[in-house]
Short mmCIF file of C-alpha atoms in Angstrom, two decimals:
data_model
loop_
_atom_site.label_atom_id
_atom_site.label_comp_id
_atom_site.label_asym_id
_atom_site.label_seq_id
_atom_site.Cartn_x
_atom_site.Cartn_y
_atom_site.Cartn_z
CA MET A 1 0.00 0.00 0.00
CA THR A 2 1.37 3.42 -0.95
CA ARG A 3 2.21 5.42 2.12
CA ILE A 4 1.11 9.05 2.39
CA HIS A 5 3.69 11.26 4.09
CA ILE A 6 2.56 14.69 5.29
CA SER A 7 5.57 16.60 6.60
CA LYS A 8 5.49 19.91 8.46
CA SER A 9 6.54 21.61 5.23
CA THR A 10 3.70 19.95 3.30
CA SER A 11 1.21 21.01 5.96
CA ALA A 12 2.57 24.56 5.78
CA ALA A 13 2.15 24.65 1.98
CA LEU A 14 -1.44 23.39 2.09
CA LEU A 15 -2.39 25.73 4.95
CA ALA A 16 -0.83 28.63 3.01
CA ALA A 17 -3.01 27.69 0.03
CA LEU A 18 -6.09 27.48 2.26
CA LEU A 19 -5.52 30.94 3.76
CA PHE A 20 -4.75 32.51 0.37
CA GLY A 21 -7.69 30.78 -1.29
CA ALA A 22 -9.99 32.11 1.43
CA SER A 23 -9.06 35.66 0.45
CA THR A 24 -10.97 35.43 -2.85
CA PRO A 25 -14.55 35.17 -1.52
CA PHE A 26 -13.86 37.72 1.22
CA ALA A 27 -12.11 40.11 -1.17
CA LYS A 28 -15.11 39.94 -3.51
CA GLN A 29 -17.26 41.25 -0.67
CA LEU A 30 -14.81 44.11 -0.06
CA LEU A 31 -14.73 45.14 -3.74
CA HIS A 32 -18.16 46.71 -3.25
CA ASP A 33 -16.44 49.47 -1.24
CA MET A 34 -13.13 50.08 -3.06
CA SER A 35 -11.17 49.69 -6.30
CA PRO A 36 -9.17 46.52 -7.03
CA VAL A 37 -5.81 48.36 -6.92
CA LEU A 38 -6.59 49.99 -3.57
CA LEU A 39 -7.82 46.67 -2.18
CA ALA A 40 -4.55 45.02 -3.23
CA GLY A 41 -2.64 47.79 -1.47
CA LEU A 42 -4.66 47.46 1.74
CA LEU A 43 -4.35 43.67 1.73
CA TYR A 44 -0.56 43.95 1.46
CA LEU A 45 -0.47 46.74 4.09
CA GLY A 46 -2.45 44.57 6.47
CA SER A 47 0.08 41.83 5.89
CA GLY A 48 3.12 44.05 6.43
CA ILE A 49 1.83 45.96 9.45
CA GLY A 50 0.29 42.91 11.13
CA LEU A 51 3.42 40.78 10.72
CA GLY A 52 5.55 43.72 11.87
CA ILE A 53 3.58 43.89 15.13
CA ILE A 54 3.89 40.12 15.60
CA LYS A 55 7.65 40.33 15.01
CA LEU A 56 8.05 43.18 17.49
CA ILE A 57 6.23 41.17 20.15
CA ARG A 58 8.10 37.94 19.37
CA ASP A 59 11.58 39.51 19.28
CA ARG A 60 10.87 42.18 21.94
CA GLY A 61 12.07 44.79 19.50
CA TRP A 62 12.95 45.16 15.84
CA HIS A 63 15.93 43.07 14.76
CA VAL A 64 17.05 42.76 11.14
CA PRO A 65 18.51 39.30 10.43
CA SER A 66 22.09 39.04 9.25
CA MET A 67 22.00 38.09 5.57
CA PRO A 68 24.79 37.91 2.96
CA LYS A 69 24.71 40.63 0.28
CA SER A 70 23.74 38.06 -2.35
CA GLU A 71 20.63 37.10 -0.36
CA TRP A 72 19.59 40.73 0.03
CA LEU A 73 19.73 40.95 -3.77
CA TRP A 74 17.49 37.88 -4.14
CA LEU A 75 15.05 39.38 -1.61
CA LEU A 76 15.03 42.74 -3.42
CA LEU A 77 14.29 40.99 -6.72
CA ALA A 78 11.48 38.99 -5.07
CA ILE A 79 9.89 42.19 -3.71
CA VAL A 80 10.19 44.08 -7.01
CA PHE A 81 8.81 41.28 -9.19
CA GLY A 82 6.30 39.74 -6.76
CA GLY A 83 5.12 42.75 -4.78
CA VAL A 84 5.29 45.58 -7.31
CA LEU A 85 5.49 44.52 -10.98
CA GLY A 86 3.25 41.44 -10.66
CA PRO A 87 0.23 43.14 -9.05
CA LEU A 88 0.59 46.18 -11.31
CA ALA A 89 0.66 44.04 -14.47
CA LEU A 90 -2.37 42.09 -13.23
CA MET A 91 -4.47 45.16 -12.41
CA VAL A 92 -3.76 46.84 -15.75
CA GLY A 93 -4.29 43.56 -17.63
CA LEU A 94 -7.68 43.03 -15.99
CA LEU A 95 -8.89 46.27 -17.55
CA TYR A 96 -8.53 44.76 -21.04
CA THR A 97 -9.20 41.06 -20.43
CA SER A 98 -12.33 38.96 -20.08
CA ALA A 99 -13.00 37.05 -16.87
CA ALA A 100 -12.55 33.71 -18.65
CA THR A 101 -9.16 34.59 -20.12
CA ALA A 102 -7.92 36.05 -16.85
CA SER A 103 -8.94 32.97 -14.85
CA LEU A 104 -7.23 30.62 -17.27
CA LEU A 105 -4.07 32.69 -17.59
CA LEU A 106 -3.59 32.94 -13.82
CA ASN A 107 -2.93 29.18 -13.82
CA LEU A 108 0.32 29.96 -15.63
CA GLU A 109 1.93 30.94 -12.32
CA ALA A 110 2.21 27.34 -11.11
CA VAL A 111 3.49 26.12 -14.48
CA LEU A 112 6.06 28.90 -14.86
CA THR A 113 7.18 28.48 -11.24
CA ALA A 114 7.88 24.79 -11.81
CA VAL A 115 9.53 25.29 -15.20
CA LEU A 116 11.87 27.96 -13.82
CA ALA A 117 12.67 25.80 -10.79
CA TRP A 118 13.46 22.73 -12.91
CA VAL A 119 15.14 24.34 -15.93
CA VAL A 120 16.81 27.52 -14.66
CA PHE A 121 17.44 26.78 -10.97
CA ARG A 122 18.11 23.04 -11.50
CA GLU A 123 15.73 21.74 -8.84
CA ASN A 124 15.36 17.96 -9.07
CA THR A 125 12.13 16.33 -10.17
CA ASP A 126 10.77 13.08 -11.58
CA ARG A 127 7.83 11.89 -13.67
CA ARG A 128 5.62 11.42 -10.61
CA ILE A 129 6.02 15.06 -9.55
CA VAL A 130 5.58 16.36 -13.10
CA LEU A 131 2.39 14.31 -13.52
CA GLY A 132 1.09 15.52 -10.16
CA MET A 133 1.73 19.12 -11.18
CA MET A 134 -0.07 18.57 -14.50
CA LEU A 135 -3.13 17.14 -12.74
CA ILE A 136 -3.27 20.00 -10.23
CA VAL A 137 -2.98 22.60 -12.99
CA ALA A 138 -5.60 20.73 -15.07
CA GLY A 139 -7.96 20.89 -12.10
CA ALA A 140 -7.35 24.64 -11.78
CA VAL A 141 -8.06 25.09 -15.51
CA VAL A 142 -11.32 23.12 -15.21
CA LEU A 143 -12.32 25.24 -12.21
CA SER A 144 -11.51 28.43 -14.14
CA ILE A 145 -13.60 27.32 -17.12
CA SER A 146 -16.57 26.41 -14.92
CA GLY A 147 -16.53 29.82 -13.25
CA ALA A 148 -15.85 31.92 -16.34
CA THR A 149 -18.50 34.18 -17.76
CA GLY A 150 -16.75 35.88 -20.65
CA GLY A 151 -15.16 34.75 -23.86
CA ALA A 152 -11.54 33.77 -24.13
CA GLY A 153 -9.02 35.42 -26.39
CA LEU A 154 -5.55 36.92 -26.56
CA SER A 155 -4.90 40.64 -26.24
CA TRP A 156 -2.44 43.05 -24.70
CA GLY A 157 -4.34 42.51 -21.47
CA SER A 158 -3.73 38.77 -21.74
CA LEU A 159 -0.02 39.37 -22.25
CA LEU A 160 0.06 41.59 -19.18
CA ILE A 161 -1.63 38.92 -17.05
CA ALA A 162 0.79 36.31 -18.36
CA SER A 163 3.60 38.73 -17.48
CA ALA A 164 2.18 39.02 -13.95
CA CYS A 165 2.30 35.22 -13.65
CA LEU A 166 5.92 35.25 -14.81
CA CYS A 167 6.71 37.92 -12.21
CA TRP A 168 5.21 35.78 -9.44
CA ALA A 169 6.98 32.68 -10.72
CA LEU A 170 10.28 34.57 -10.54
CA ASP A 171 9.29 35.83 -7.09
CA ASN A 172 8.70 32.26 -5.88
CA ASN A 173 12.11 31.11 -7.12
CA PHE A 174 13.90 34.19 -5.79
CA THR A 175 12.23 33.78 -2.39
CA ARG A 176 13.44 30.17 -2.35
CA LYS A 177 17.00 31.54 -2.33
CA VAL A 178 16.41 33.34 0.99
CA SER A 179 13.93 30.91 2.58
CA ALA A 180 16.45 29.79 5.22
CA ASN A 181 16.10 33.20 6.87
CA ASP A 182 13.39 34.43 9.25
CA ALA A 183 10.13 33.83 7.36
CA LEU A 184 8.32 36.44 9.47
CA PHE A 185 10.81 39.15 8.52
CA LEU A 186 10.75 38.23 4.82
CA ALA A 187 6.95 38.26 4.62
CA CYS A 188 6.72 41.48 6.66
CA LEU A 189 9.15 43.34 4.40
CA LYS A 190 7.49 42.11 1.19
CA GLY A 191 4.02 43.00 2.45
CA SER A 192 5.05 46.48 3.64
CA VAL A 193 6.76 47.47 0.39
CA ALA A 194 4.02 46.02 -1.82
CA GLY A 195 1.33 47.63 0.34
CA VAL A 196 2.82 51.11 0.19
CA VAL A 197 3.50 50.94 -3.57
CA ASN A 198 0.06 49.62 -4.53
CA THR A 199 -1.79 52.00 -2.21
CA VAL A 200 0.12 55.01 -3.58
CA ILE A 201 -0.63 53.88 -7.15
CA ALA A 202 -4.34 53.49 -6.33
CA LEU A 203 -4.63 56.93 -4.74
CA SER A 204 -2.64 58.55 -7.56
CA ILE A 205 -5.11 57.27 -10.17
CA GLY A 206 -8.11 58.60 -8.30
CA ALA A 207 -9.16 55.88 -5.84
CA HIS A 208 -11.00 57.10 -2.75
CA LEU A 209 -10.49 55.66 0.72
CA PRO A 210 -13.54 53.72 1.98
CA THR A 211 -14.88 53.73 5.53
CA GLY A 212 -12.63 52.88 8.44
CA SER A 213 -14.43 49.59 9.01
CA ALA A 214 -13.88 48.53 5.39
CA ILE A 215 -10.18 49.42 5.64
CA GLY A 216 -9.89 47.41 8.86
CA GLU A 217 -11.62 44.38 7.33
CA ALA A 218 -9.33 44.49 4.29
CA MET A 219 -6.22 44.66 6.47
CA VAL A 220 -7.35 41.74 8.64
CA VAL A 221 -7.98 39.64 5.52
CA GLY A 222 -4.56 40.73 4.26
CA LEU A 223 -2.82 39.69 7.47
CA LEU A 224 -4.31 36.20 7.32
CA SER A 225 -4.47 35.52 3.57
CA TYR A 226 -1.36 37.40 2.43
CA GLY A 227 0.77 37.69 5.58
CA ILE A 228 0.42 34.45 7.53
CA SER A 229 -0.03 32.61 4.23
CA LEU A 230 3.30 33.98 2.93
CA VAL A 231 5.09 33.04 6.16
CA LEU A 232 3.85 29.47 5.75
CA PHE A 233 4.78 29.55 2.04
CA VAL A 234 8.38 30.50 2.90
CA VAL A 235 8.55 27.72 5.50
CA ALA A 236 7.32 25.28 2.87
CA LEU A 237 9.88 26.54 0.33
CA ARG A 238 12.58 25.85 2.90
CA GLY A 239 11.53 22.23 3.28
CA LEU A 240 10.06 21.23 -0.11
CA GLY A 241 11.69 23.34 -2.79
CA THR A 242 9.96 25.69 -5.19
CA ALA A 243 8.13 23.40 -7.62
CA ARG A 244 6.53 21.17 -4.99
CA THR A 245 5.50 24.12 -2.84
CA GLY A 246 4.06 25.84 -5.92
CA ALA A 247 2.08 22.71 -6.77
CA TYR A 248 0.45 22.55 -3.35
CA PHE A 249 -0.16 26.29 -3.35
CA SER A 250 -1.92 26.14 -6.72
CA THR A 251 -4.81 24.34 -4.99
CA ALA A 252 -5.74 27.75 -3.54
CA PRO A 253 -8.45 28.54 -6.18
CA PHE A 254 -10.20 25.24 -5.45
CA LEU A 255 -9.99 25.78 -1.68
CA GLY A 256 -11.32 29.31 -2.14
CA ALA A 257 -14.24 28.00 -4.20
CA ALA A 258 -14.97 25.38 -1.53
CA ILE A 259 -15.01 28.07 1.18
CA ALA A 260 -17.33 30.21 -0.93
CA LEU A 261 -19.73 27.27 -1.29
CA LEU A 262 -19.65 26.47 2.44
CA PHE A 263 -20.00 29.98 3.84
CA PHE A 264 -21.52 32.13 1.09
CA GLY A 265 -24.09 29.74 -0.35
CA GLY A 266 -24.41 28.33 -3.85
CA GLN A 267 -24.23 24.87 -5.38
CA ALA A 268 -21.21 22.99 -6.69
CA SER A 269 -21.30 22.36 -10.43
CA PRO A 270 -20.21 19.03 -11.95
CA MET A 271 -17.03 20.76 -13.16
CA PHE A 272 -16.21 21.63 -9.55
CA TRP A 273 -16.11 17.93 -8.64
CA VAL A 274 -14.06 17.12 -11.76
CA ALA A 275 -11.54 19.74 -10.59
CA ALA A 276 -11.61 18.23 -7.09
CA VAL A 277 -10.76 14.75 -8.42
CA LEU A 278 -7.95 16.04 -10.66
CA MET A 279 -6.39 18.13 -7.91
CA GLY A 280 -6.86 15.36 -5.35
CA CYS A 281 -5.01 12.90 -7.57
CA GLY A 282 -2.22 15.41 -8.18
CA VAL A 283 -1.77 16.13 -4.47
CA TRP A 284 -1.84 12.37 -3.74
CA LEU A 285 1.02 11.81 -6.20
CA HIS A 286 3.05 14.45 -4.39
CA LEU A 287 2.19 13.21 -0.90
CA THR A 288 3.21 9.65 -1.77
CA GLU A 289 6.54 10.67 -3.33
CA ARG A 290 9.57 8.86 -1.93
CA HIS A 291 12.86 10.19 -3.30
CA VAL A 292 15.81 8.11 -2.02
CA HIS A 293 19.35 7.79 -3.35
CA PRO A 294 22.97 8.21 -2.19
CA HIS A 295 23.90 11.90 -2.28
CA THR A 296 26.72 14.14 -1.13
CA HIS A 297 26.39 17.34 0.88
CA ASP A 298 29.07 19.93 0.15
CA GLU A 299 30.31 22.18 2.93
CA ILE A 300 27.92 25.07 3.47
CA THR A 301 27.55 27.82 6.06
CA HIS A 302 24.17 29.44 6.65
CA THR A 303 21.71 30.54 9.34
CA HIS A 304 18.28 29.16 10.09
CA SER A 305 16.19 27.58 12.84
CA HIS A 306 17.24 23.95 13.36
CA VAL A 307 17.52 20.97 15.70
CA HIS A 308 20.55 18.73 15.90
CA ASP A 309 19.44 16.06 13.47
CA ILE A 310 21.61 14.09 11.08
CA HIS A 311 22.30 17.22 9.03
CA HIS A 312 23.18 19.43 11.99
CA GLN A 313 26.03 17.85 13.91
CA HIS A 314 28.19 20.84 14.78
CA GLU A 315 29.97 22.49 17.67
CA HIS A 316 28.88 25.75 19.29
CA ASN A 317 31.27 28.65 19.87
CA PHE A 318 28.91 30.12 22.48
CA ASP A 319 27.24 28.99 25.70
CA TRP A 320 24.22 26.90 24.69
CA ASP A 321 21.46 26.04 27.14
CA GLY A 322 20.40 22.94 25.20
CA HIS A 323 17.15 24.47 23.93
CA GLU A 324 15.97 23.37 20.47
CA PRO A 325 15.14 24.52 17.90
CA HIS A 326 17.53 27.45 17.90
CA THR A 327 19.03 29.81 15.33
CA HIS A 328 22.67 30.69 14.73
CA PRO A 329 25.26 30.64 11.92
CA HIS A 330 26.54 27.08 11.50
CA THR A 331 28.66 25.09 9.06
CA HIS A 332 27.75 21.73 7.54
CA GLU A 333 30.71 19.43 7.00
CA PRO A 334 30.77 17.36 3.78
CA ILE A 335 28.86 14.09 4.15
CA THR A 336 27.62 11.32 1.84
CA HIS A 337 24.61 9.24 2.83
CA SER A 338 21.26 7.94 1.60
CA HIS A 339 17.76 8.70 2.89
CA ALA A 340 14.38 9.98 1.69
CA HIS A 341 14.49 13.72 1.04
CA TYR A 342 13.00 16.70 -0.79
CA PRO A 343 14.94 19.45 -2.63
CA ASP A 344 15.06 21.49 0.58
CA ILE A 345 17.76 23.96 1.64
CA HIS A 346 20.08 21.07 2.49
CA HIS A 347 19.50 19.00 -0.65
CA GLU A 348 20.34 21.17 -3.65
CA HIS A 349 22.56 18.52 -5.22
CA SER A 350 22.66 17.42 -8.84
CA HIS A 351 21.46 14.04 -10.08
CA GLY A 352 23.61 11.95 -12.36
#
């Protein structure tokens, strides 16, 4: 019998998808009071401000993590492409694109994320993972078709939406490069920058601020669906790699539709259940993956939260009270062994 393995990273990815998917039905309610661009800005602001408060309480002050210059560059690229260019391209593209075309094109994010991870960033994969990704994306396409109301077609708007998906795919792969760092800090910084930029853009093109209660509701939704979701997404990237995390996260539209059915009324169409079966099969293929082979770890020095497992056998140059997990710079000595693993931050090796 095939064994299903749900790791902490897998749980984080699916919970991130659930929280992000839930934003769609709630955001639709908020669109009655504000423009899409302003709503995007407030959602991101809620994420940045809310996570900033949580970080201040957790750390008893504001502490910026120590990151190499190269990682700051990856983070800057992730913020620019994912928090600024992506949302801007989407909002402009929506002005010139039908609902059907937009829904279908947004599925490109998962595909482009995986392709970039496998081809450009050399993340390992196999036929089982590729097939699982295809089934999940197929389910998302079916769900998009069933909910579409306009005609499909290509236009400049379509190209802009496809460009937005490429921006987010790049963002996912760039964020993978810094995922060993404090996920709360990364998500807080991305949310704050994206929130300020999108809100300024909205106000500059004539958007009017809604009531205080509507602003508060949008920011709470943003904290949960953009902020906490992104923290969990970064944690999943750290443990699963980009393509697998992207596959789980692409179930968000289905989870959002399910929440809408449960809490906002309506009936599930036959296409909804077809999408559920396709996505369920794709997720099952990923959950039952078992990737085992002899592999070698090169020496690496980095900083992240860890326990002293097989990959973290190192000395401490400071007084340690024995508490785990803990965070400090540490060096991994070269080691060759064999065990089941994902393409996480400790398994970025090549395959012969």
